[in-house]
PDB file of C-alpha atoms in Angstrom:
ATOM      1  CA  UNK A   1      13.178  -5.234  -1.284  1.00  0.00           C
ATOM      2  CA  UNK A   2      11.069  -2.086  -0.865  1.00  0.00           C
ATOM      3  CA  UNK A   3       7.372  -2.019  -0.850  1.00  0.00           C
ATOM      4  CA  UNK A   4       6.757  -1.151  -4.305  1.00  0.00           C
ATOM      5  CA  UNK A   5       9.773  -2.706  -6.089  1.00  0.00           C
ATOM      6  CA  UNK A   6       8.703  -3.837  -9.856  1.00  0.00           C
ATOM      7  CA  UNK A   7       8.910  -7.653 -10.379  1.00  0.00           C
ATOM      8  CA  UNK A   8       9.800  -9.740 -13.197  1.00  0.00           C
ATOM      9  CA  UNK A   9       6.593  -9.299 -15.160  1.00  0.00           C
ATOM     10  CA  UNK A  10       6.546  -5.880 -14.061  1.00  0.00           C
ATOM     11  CA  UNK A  11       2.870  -5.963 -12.678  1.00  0.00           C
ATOM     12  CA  UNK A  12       2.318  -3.264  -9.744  1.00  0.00           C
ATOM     13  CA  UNK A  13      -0.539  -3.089  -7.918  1.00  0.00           C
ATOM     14  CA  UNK A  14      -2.859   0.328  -8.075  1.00  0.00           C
ATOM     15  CA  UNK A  15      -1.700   3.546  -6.278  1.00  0.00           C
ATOM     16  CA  UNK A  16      -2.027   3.242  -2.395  1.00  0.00           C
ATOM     17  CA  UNK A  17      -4.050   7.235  -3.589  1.00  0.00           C
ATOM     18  CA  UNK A  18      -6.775   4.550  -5.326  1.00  0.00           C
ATOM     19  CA  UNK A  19      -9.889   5.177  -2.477  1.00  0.00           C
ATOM     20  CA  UNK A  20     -12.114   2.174  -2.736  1.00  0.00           C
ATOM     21  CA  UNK A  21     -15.463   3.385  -0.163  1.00  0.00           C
ATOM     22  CA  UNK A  22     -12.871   6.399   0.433  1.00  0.00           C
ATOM     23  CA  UNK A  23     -10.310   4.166   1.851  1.00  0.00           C
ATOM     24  CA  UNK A  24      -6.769   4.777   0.700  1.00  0.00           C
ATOM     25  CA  UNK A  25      -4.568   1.650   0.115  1.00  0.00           C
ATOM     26  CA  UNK A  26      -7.809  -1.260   0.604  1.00  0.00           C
ATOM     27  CA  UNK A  27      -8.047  -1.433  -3.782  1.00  0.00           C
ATOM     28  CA  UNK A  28      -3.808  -1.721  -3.460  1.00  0.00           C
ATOM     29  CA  UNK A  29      -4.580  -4.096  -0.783  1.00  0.00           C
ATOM     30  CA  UNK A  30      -6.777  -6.569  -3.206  1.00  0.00           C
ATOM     31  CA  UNK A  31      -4.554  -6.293  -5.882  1.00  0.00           C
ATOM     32  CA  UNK A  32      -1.260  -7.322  -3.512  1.00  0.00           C
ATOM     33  CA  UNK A  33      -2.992 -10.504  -2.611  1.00  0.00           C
ATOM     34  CA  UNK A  34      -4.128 -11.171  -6.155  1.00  0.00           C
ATOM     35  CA  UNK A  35      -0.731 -10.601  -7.440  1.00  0.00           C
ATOM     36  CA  UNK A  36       0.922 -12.148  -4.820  1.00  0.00           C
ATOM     37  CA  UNK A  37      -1.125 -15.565  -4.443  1.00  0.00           C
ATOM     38  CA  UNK A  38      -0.530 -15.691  -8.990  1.00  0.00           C
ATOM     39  CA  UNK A  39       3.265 -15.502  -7.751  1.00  0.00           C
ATOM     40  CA  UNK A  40       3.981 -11.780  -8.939  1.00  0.00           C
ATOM     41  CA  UNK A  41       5.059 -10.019  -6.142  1.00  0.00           C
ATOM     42  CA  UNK A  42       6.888 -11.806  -3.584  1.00  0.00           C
ATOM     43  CA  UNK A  43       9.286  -9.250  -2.654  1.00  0.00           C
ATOM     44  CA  UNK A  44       6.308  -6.548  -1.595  1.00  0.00           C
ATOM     45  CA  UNK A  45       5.797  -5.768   1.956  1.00  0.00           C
ATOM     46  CA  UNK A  46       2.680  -7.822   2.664  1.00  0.00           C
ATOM     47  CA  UNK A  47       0.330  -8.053   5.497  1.00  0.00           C
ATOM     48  CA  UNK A  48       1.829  -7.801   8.893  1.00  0.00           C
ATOM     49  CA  UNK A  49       3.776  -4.731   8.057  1.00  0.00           C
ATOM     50  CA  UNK A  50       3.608  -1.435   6.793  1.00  0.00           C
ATOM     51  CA  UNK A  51       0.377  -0.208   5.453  1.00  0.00           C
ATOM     52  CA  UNK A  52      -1.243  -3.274   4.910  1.00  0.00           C
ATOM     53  CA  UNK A  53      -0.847  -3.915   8.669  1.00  0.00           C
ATOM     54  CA  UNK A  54      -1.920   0.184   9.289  1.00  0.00           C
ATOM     55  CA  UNK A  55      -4.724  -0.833   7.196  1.00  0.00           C
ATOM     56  CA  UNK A  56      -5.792  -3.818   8.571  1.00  0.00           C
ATOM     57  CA  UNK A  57      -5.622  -2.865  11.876  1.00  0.00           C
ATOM     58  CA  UNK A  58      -7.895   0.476  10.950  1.00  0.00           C
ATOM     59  CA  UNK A  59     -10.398  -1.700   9.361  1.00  0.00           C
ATOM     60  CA  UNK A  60     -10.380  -4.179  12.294  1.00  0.00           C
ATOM     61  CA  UNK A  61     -10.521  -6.899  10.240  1.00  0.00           C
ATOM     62  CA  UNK A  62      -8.992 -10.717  10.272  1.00  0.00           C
ATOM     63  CA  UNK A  63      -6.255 -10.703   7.569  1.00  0.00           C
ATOM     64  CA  UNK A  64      -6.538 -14.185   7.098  1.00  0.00           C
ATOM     65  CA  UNK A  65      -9.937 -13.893   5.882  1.00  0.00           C
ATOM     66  CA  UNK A  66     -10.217 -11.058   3.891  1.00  0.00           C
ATOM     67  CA  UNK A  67      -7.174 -12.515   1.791  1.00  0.00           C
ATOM     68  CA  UNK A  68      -9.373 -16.039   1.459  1.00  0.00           C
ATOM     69  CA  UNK A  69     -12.017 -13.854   0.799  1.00  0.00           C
ATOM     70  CA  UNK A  70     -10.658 -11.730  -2.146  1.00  0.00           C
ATOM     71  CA  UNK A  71      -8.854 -14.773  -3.392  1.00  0.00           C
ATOM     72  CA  UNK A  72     -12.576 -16.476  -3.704  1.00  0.00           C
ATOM     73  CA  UNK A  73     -12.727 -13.610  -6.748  1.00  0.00           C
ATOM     74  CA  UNK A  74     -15.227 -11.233  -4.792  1.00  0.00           C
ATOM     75  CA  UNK A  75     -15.477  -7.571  -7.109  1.00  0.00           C
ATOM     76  CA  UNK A  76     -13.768  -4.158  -5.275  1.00  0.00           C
ATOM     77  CA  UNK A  77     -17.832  -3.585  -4.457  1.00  0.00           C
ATOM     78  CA  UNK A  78     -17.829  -7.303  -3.326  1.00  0.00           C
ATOM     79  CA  UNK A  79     -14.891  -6.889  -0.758  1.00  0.00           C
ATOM     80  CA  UNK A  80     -15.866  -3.373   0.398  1.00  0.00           C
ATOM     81  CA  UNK A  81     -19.180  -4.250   1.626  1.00  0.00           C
ATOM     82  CA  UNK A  82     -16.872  -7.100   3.390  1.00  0.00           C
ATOM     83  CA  UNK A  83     -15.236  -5.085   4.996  1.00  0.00           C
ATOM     84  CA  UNK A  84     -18.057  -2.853   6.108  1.00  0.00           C
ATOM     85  CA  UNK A  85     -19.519  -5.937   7.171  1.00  0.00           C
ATOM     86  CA  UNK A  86     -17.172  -7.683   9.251  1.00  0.00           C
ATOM     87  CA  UNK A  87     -14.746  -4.456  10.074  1.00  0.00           C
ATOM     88  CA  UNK A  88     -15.402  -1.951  13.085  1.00  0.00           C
ATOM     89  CA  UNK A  89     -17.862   0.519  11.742  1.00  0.00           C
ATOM     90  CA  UNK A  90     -16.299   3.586  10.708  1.00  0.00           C
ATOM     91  CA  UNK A  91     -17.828   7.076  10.111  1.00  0.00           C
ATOM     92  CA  UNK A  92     -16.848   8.940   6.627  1.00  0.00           C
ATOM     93  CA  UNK A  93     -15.173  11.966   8.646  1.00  0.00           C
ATOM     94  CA  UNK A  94     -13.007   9.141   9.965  1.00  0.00           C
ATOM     95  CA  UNK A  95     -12.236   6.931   6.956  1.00  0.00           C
ATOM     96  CA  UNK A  96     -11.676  10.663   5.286  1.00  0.00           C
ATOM     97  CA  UNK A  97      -9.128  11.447   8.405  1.00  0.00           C
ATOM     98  CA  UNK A  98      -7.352   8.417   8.147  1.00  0.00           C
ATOM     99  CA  UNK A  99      -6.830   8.392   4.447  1.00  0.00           C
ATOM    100  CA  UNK A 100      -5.319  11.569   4.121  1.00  0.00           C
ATOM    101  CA  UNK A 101      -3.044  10.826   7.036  1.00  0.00           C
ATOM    102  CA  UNK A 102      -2.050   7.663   5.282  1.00  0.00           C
ATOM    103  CA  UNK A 103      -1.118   9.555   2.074  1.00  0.00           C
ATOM    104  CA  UNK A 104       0.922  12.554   3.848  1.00  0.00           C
ATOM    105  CA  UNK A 105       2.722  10.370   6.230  1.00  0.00           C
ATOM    106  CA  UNK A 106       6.534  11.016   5.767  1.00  0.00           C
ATOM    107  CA  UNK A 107       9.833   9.554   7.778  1.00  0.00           C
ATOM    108  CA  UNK A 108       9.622  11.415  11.148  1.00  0.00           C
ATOM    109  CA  UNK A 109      13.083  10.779  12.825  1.00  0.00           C
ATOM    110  CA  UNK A 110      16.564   9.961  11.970  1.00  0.00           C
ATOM    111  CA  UNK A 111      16.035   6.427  11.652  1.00  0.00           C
ATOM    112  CA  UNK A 112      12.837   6.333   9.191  1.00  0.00           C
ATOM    113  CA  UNK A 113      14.451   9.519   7.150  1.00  0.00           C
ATOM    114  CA  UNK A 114      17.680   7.051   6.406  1.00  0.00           C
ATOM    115  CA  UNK A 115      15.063   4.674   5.381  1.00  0.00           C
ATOM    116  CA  UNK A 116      13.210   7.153   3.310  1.00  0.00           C
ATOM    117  CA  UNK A 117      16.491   8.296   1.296  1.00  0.00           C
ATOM    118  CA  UNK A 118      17.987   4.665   0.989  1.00  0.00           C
ATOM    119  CA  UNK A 119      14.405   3.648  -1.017  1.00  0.00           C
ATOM    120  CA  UNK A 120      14.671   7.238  -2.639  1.00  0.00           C
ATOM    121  CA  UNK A 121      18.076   5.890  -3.875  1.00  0.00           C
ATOM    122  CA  UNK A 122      17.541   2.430  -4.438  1.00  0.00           C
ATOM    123  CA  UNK A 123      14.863   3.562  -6.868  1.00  0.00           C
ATOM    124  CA  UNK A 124      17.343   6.419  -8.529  1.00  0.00           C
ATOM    125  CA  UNK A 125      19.523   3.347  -8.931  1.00  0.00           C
ATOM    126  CA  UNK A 126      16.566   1.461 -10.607  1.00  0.00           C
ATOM    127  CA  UNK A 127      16.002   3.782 -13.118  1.00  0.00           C
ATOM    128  CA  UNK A 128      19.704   4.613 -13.804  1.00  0.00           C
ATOM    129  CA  UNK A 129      19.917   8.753 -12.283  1.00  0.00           C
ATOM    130  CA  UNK A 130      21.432  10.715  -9.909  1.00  0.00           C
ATOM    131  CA  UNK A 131      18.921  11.142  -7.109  1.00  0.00           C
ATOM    132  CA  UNK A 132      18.839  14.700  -7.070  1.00  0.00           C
ATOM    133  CA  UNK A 133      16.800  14.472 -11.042  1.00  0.00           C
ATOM    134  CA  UNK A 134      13.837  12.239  -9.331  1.00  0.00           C
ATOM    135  CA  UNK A 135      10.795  14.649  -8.853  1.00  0.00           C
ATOM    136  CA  UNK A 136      10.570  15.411  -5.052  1.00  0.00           C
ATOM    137  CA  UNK A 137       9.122  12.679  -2.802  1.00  0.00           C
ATOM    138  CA  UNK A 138       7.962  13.683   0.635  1.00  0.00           C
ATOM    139  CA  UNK A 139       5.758  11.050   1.552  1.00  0.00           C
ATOM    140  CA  UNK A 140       5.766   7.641   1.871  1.00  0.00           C
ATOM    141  CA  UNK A 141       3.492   7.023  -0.856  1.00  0.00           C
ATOM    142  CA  UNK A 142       5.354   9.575  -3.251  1.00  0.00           C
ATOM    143  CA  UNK A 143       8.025   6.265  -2.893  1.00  0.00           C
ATOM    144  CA  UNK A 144       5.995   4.197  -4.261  1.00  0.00           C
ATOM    145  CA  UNK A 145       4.172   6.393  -6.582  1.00  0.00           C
ATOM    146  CA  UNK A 146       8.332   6.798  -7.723  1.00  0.00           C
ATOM    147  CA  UNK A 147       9.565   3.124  -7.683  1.00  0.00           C
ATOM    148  CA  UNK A 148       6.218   1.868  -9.593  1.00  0.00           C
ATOM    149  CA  UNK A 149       6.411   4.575 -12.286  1.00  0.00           C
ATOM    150  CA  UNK A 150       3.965   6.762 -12.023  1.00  0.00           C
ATOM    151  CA  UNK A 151       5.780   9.665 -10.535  1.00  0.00           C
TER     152      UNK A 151
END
């Protein structure tokens, strides 16, 4: 399953567009490990891949413990000043840069673009339409925004 497919109880995390200290995807980030650790999201891309990993590795900080640490119940304010903390230091023209290259990323080649439509259609399948009446996704996060309902 996709990144953003709904589960059972149908919680989703917030929108990877959700900046916590400016940081796309870190407040989606918190609530994937919440979710996931209360057994809600299994199926969700999670850590070591997509942007969790992207983010991760941006932040240069230890997976491990920033899931221990936001499973100890620390506040959005709590676990950004974490990260600040025990991340590389980053200046706001690059956290700025990064977001908004996170939110506009899009399939590049062949490959990714048969991966794009496939979600784009799994999703159209989801909800029971032809793709051609889901509003027009471009980006990555558009996907999600799509499969989790708020597109």
């Amino acid at each position: 399953m996709g990144e953003g497919s709904f589960n059972v109880s149908g919680q989703c995390p917030r929108s990877p567009k959700a900046l916590l200290g400016g940081i796309a995807h870190l407040g989606r980030f918190i609530d994937k490990i919440k979710l996931r650790h209360a057994g809600q999201i299994q199926d969700y891309n999670y850590i070591t891949v997509g942007f969790d990993k992207y983010l991760v590795d941006f932040l240069g900080i230890d997976p491990k413990a920033f899931e221990q640490k936001v499973l100890a119940s620390g506040t959005d304010e709590q676990l950004l000043a974490w990260v600040v903390a025990n991340g590389k230091p980053h200046s706001h023209e690059e956290i700025a840069q990064w977001s908004q290259g996170l939110l506009s990323s899009g399939p590049k080649e062949d490959a990714t673009r048969q991966r794009f439509q496939g979600r784009l259609d799994e999703i159209a399948k989801k909800r029971g339409v032809p793709v051609s009446s889901l509003p027009p996704a471009s980006t990555w996060v558009d996907a999600i925004e799509l499969d989790e309902g708020r597109m």
